[in-house]
XYZ file of C-alpha atoms in Angstrom:
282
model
C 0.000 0.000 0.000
C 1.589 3.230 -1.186
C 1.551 5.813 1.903
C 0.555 9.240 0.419
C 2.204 12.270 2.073
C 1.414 16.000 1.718
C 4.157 18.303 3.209
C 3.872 21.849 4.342
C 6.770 23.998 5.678
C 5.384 26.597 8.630
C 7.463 29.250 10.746
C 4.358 30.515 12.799
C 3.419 33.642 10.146
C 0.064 34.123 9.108
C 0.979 33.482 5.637
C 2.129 29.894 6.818
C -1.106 29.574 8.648
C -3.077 29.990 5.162
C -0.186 27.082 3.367
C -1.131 24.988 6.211
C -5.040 25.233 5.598
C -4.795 24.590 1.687
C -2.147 21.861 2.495
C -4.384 20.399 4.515
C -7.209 20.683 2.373
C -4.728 19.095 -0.040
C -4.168 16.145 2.100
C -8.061 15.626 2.668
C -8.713 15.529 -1.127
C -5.515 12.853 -1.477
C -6.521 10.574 1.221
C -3.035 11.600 2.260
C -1.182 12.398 5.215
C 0.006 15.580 6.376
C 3.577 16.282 7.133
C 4.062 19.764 9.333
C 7.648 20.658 8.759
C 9.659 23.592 11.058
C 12.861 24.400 10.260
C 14.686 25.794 12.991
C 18.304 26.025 14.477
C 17.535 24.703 17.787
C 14.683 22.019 17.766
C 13.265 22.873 21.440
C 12.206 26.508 19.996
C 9.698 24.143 17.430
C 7.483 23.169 20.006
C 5.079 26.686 20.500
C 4.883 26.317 16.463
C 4.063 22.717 15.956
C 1.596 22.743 18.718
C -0.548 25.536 17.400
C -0.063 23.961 13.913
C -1.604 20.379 15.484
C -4.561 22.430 17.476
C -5.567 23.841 14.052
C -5.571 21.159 11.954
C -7.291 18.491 14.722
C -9.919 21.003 15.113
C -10.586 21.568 11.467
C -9.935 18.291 9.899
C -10.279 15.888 13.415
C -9.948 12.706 10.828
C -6.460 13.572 9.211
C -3.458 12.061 9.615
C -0.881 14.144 11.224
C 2.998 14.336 11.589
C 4.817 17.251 13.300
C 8.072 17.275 12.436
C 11.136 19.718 14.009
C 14.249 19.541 11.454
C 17.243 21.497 12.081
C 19.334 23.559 9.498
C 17.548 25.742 6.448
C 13.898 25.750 5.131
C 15.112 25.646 1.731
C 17.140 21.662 2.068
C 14.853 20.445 4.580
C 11.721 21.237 2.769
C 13.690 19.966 -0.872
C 14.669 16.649 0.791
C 10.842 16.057 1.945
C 9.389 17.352 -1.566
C 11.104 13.575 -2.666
C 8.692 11.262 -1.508
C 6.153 14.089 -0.756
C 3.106 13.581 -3.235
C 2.868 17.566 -3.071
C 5.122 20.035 -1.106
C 3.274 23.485 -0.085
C 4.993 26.604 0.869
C 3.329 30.438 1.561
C 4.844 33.737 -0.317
C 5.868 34.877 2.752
C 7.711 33.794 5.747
C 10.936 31.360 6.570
C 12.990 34.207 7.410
C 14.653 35.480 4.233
C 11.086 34.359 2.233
C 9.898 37.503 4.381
C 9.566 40.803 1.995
C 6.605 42.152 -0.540
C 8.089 39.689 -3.332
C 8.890 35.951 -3.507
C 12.433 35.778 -2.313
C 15.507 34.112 -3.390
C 14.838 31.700 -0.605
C 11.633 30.611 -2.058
C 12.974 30.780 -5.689
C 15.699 28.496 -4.753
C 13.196 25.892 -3.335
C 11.225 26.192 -6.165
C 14.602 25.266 -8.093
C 15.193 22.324 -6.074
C 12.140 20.812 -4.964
C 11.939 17.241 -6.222
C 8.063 16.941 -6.697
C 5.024 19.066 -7.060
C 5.622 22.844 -5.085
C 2.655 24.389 -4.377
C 3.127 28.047 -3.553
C 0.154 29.682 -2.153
C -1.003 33.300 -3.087
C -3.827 35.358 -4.006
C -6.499 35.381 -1.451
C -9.802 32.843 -2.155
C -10.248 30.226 -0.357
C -8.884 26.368 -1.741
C -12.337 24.750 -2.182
C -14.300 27.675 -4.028
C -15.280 25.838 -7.372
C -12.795 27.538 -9.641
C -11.283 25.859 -12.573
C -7.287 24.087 -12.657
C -5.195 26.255 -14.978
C -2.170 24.760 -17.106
C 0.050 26.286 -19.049
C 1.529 23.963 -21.497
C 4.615 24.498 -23.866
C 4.948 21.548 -25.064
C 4.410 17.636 -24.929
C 7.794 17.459 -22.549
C 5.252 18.825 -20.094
C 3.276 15.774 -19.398
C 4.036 15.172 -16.213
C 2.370 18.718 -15.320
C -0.662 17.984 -17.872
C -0.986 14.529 -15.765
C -0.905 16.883 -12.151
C -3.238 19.555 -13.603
C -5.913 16.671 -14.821
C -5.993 14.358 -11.535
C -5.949 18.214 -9.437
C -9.191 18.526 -11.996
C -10.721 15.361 -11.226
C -10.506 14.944 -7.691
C -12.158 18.834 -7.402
C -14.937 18.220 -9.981
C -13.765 21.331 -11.719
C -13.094 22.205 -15.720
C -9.654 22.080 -17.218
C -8.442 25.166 -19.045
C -5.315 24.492 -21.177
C -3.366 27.333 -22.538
C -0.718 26.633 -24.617
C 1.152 30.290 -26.002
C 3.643 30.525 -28.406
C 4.952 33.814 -30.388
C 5.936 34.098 -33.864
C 9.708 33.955 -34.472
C 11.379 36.301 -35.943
C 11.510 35.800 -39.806
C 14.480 36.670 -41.690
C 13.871 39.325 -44.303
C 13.454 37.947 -48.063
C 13.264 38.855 -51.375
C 9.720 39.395 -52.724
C 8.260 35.955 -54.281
C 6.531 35.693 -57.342
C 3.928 33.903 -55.949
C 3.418 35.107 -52.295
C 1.040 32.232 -50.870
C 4.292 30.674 -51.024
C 6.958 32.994 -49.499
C 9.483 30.535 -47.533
C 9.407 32.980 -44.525
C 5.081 32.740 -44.818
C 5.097 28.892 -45.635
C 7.606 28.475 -42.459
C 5.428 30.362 -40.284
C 2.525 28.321 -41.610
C 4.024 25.249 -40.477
C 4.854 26.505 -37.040
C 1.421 27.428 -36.432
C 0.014 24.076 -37.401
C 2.996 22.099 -35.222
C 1.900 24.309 -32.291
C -1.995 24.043 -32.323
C -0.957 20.629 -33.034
C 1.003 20.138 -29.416
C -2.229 20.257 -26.899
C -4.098 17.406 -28.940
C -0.853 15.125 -29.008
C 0.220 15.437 -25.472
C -3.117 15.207 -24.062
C -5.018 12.843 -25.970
C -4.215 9.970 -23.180
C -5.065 11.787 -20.697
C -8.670 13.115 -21.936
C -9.346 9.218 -22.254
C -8.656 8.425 -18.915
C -10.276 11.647 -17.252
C -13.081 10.980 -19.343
C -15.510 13.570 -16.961
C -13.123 16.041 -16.566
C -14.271 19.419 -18.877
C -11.205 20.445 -20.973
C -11.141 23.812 -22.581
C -7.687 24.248 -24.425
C -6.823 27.428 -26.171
C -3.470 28.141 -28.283
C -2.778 31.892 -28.304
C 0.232 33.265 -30.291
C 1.513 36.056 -27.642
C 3.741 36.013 -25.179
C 3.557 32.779 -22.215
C 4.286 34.737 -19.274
C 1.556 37.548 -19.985
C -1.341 35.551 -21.080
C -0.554 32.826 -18.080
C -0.536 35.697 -15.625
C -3.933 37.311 -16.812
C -5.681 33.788 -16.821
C -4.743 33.451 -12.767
C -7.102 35.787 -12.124
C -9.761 33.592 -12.353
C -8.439 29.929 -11.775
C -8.606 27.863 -8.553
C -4.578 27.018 -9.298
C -2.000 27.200 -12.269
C -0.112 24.157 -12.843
C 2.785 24.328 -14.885
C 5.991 22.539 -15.728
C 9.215 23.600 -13.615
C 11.819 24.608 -16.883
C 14.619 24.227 -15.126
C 18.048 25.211 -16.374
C 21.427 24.456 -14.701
C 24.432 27.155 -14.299
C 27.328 27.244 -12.038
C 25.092 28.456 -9.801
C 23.175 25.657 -9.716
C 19.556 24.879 -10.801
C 17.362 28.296 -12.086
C 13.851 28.611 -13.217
C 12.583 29.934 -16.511
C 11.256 33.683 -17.292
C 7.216 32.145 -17.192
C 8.021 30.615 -13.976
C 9.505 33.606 -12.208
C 6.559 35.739 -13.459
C 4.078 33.197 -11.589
C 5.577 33.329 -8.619
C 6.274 36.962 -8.576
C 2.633 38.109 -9.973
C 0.484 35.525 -10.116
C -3.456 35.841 -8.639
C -3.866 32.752 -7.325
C -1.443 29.714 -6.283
C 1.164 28.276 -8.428
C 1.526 24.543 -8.693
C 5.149 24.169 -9.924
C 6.154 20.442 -11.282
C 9.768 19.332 -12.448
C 10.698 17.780 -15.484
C 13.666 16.265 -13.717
C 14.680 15.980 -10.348
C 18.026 17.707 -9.163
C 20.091 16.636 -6.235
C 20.031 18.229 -2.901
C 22.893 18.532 -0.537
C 22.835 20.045 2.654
């Protein structure tokens, strides 16, 4: 019997109080268990934290599993080592020290960079179970293991699926006029990138539409830029679910432009999910 396991990382701000209510909400709708995880440098200061954490959750959800857990050392590790055999990770805008500030800090960015499963990253301000639709933003068919999150996220709410998949024009290199203009190499090459792209939803999806067969799908492909049309569509989704793009420097793992703009702007929480899964060391 596979043990399912939500995690949620809490430091005692109110914006951890609100990750801790959708995680929980989370773990409800999984059948899963929740994991309460405090980072701290001394593991006797966890206890005031933990406690209130536990008093919350028994009095809201009574039937859920529980596990408080005091780790020592950073947020960022600790939370990136659970996120492995987590089936979902969840983390607020806010809090965990450096997180603290009117953006999403580099300490959040660089858990979003490491985290070895699904990251969910709470913002805006409606509540988890208010009927809204899943939101995914898909580039292409490498994204499946998102498209797979955003569907089953669909199913178990009973909510629609809107699929956005954006793509702009590339830049054409001037020509010489054609004699017959229908077919202009730079036009006929733009022709076929238009049909490969509305092509990529129905590909990468068609599995998935067969075995969520009651789950509304609504797929668009818009030809503007991913990051602005992604952003506008939070506004009135439940959650966006998108695929972590993750690009390694000497620096380490670091996110893509789309994903920075979510986390940054976005109107309502951002469900972040790896195409690979990068090591973490303490």
């Amino acid at each position: 019997m596979t043990l399912h396991r939500v995690v949620v990382g809490v430091d005692g701000s109110l914006v951890s109080v609100r990750a801790l209510d959708w995680a929980a909400a989370e773990a409800v709708r999984r059948g899963a268990v929740l994991r309460v995880v405090y980072a701290v440098r001394d593991r006797d200061e966890a206890a005031p934290v933990l406690g209130c954490s536990a008093a919350r959750l028994r009095r809201r959800y009574p039937d859920l599993p529980v596990a408080t857990v005091a780790v020592e050392g950073g947020a960022v590790h600790a939370l990136a080592r659970e996120s492995a055999e987590a089936d979902l990770t969840v983390v607020g805008t806010r809090g965990f020290g450096a997180l603290t500030g009117s953006a999403f800090g580099s300490v959040g960015l660089k858990l979003a960079a490491l985290a070895q499963g699904p990251l969910l990253v709470v913002r805006g301000d409606h509540p988890c179970d208010d009927g809204r639709h899943v939101l995914l933003g898909l580039e292409d068919d490498r994204d499946g293991q998102a498209a797979a999150f955003a569907f089953q996220e669909a199913d178990r709410r009973g909510v629609r699926l809107r699929i956005l998949h954006s793509w702009s024009h590339r830049y054409v290199t001037p020509e010489l006029p054609s004699l017959v203009p229908a077919r202009s190499v730079g036009r006929e090459r733009l022709a076929r990138d238009a049909r490969a792209e509305d092509a990529v939803p129905r590909y990468a999806l068609t599995r998935l539409e067969d075995q969520y067969a009651d789950v509304v799908v609504e797929t668009d492909t818009v030809r503007t830029a991913p990051a602005r049309v992604l952003l506008e569509a939070t506004r009135e989704a439940a959650l966006v679910v998108i695929g972590a793009h993750r690009r390694t420097s000497v620096l380490g793992p670091r996110l893509g432009p789309v994903t920075h703009t979510l986390l940054h702007r976005a109107h309502c929480p951002v469900v972040l999910v790896p195409r690979g899964r990068p090591s973490v060391t303490p």
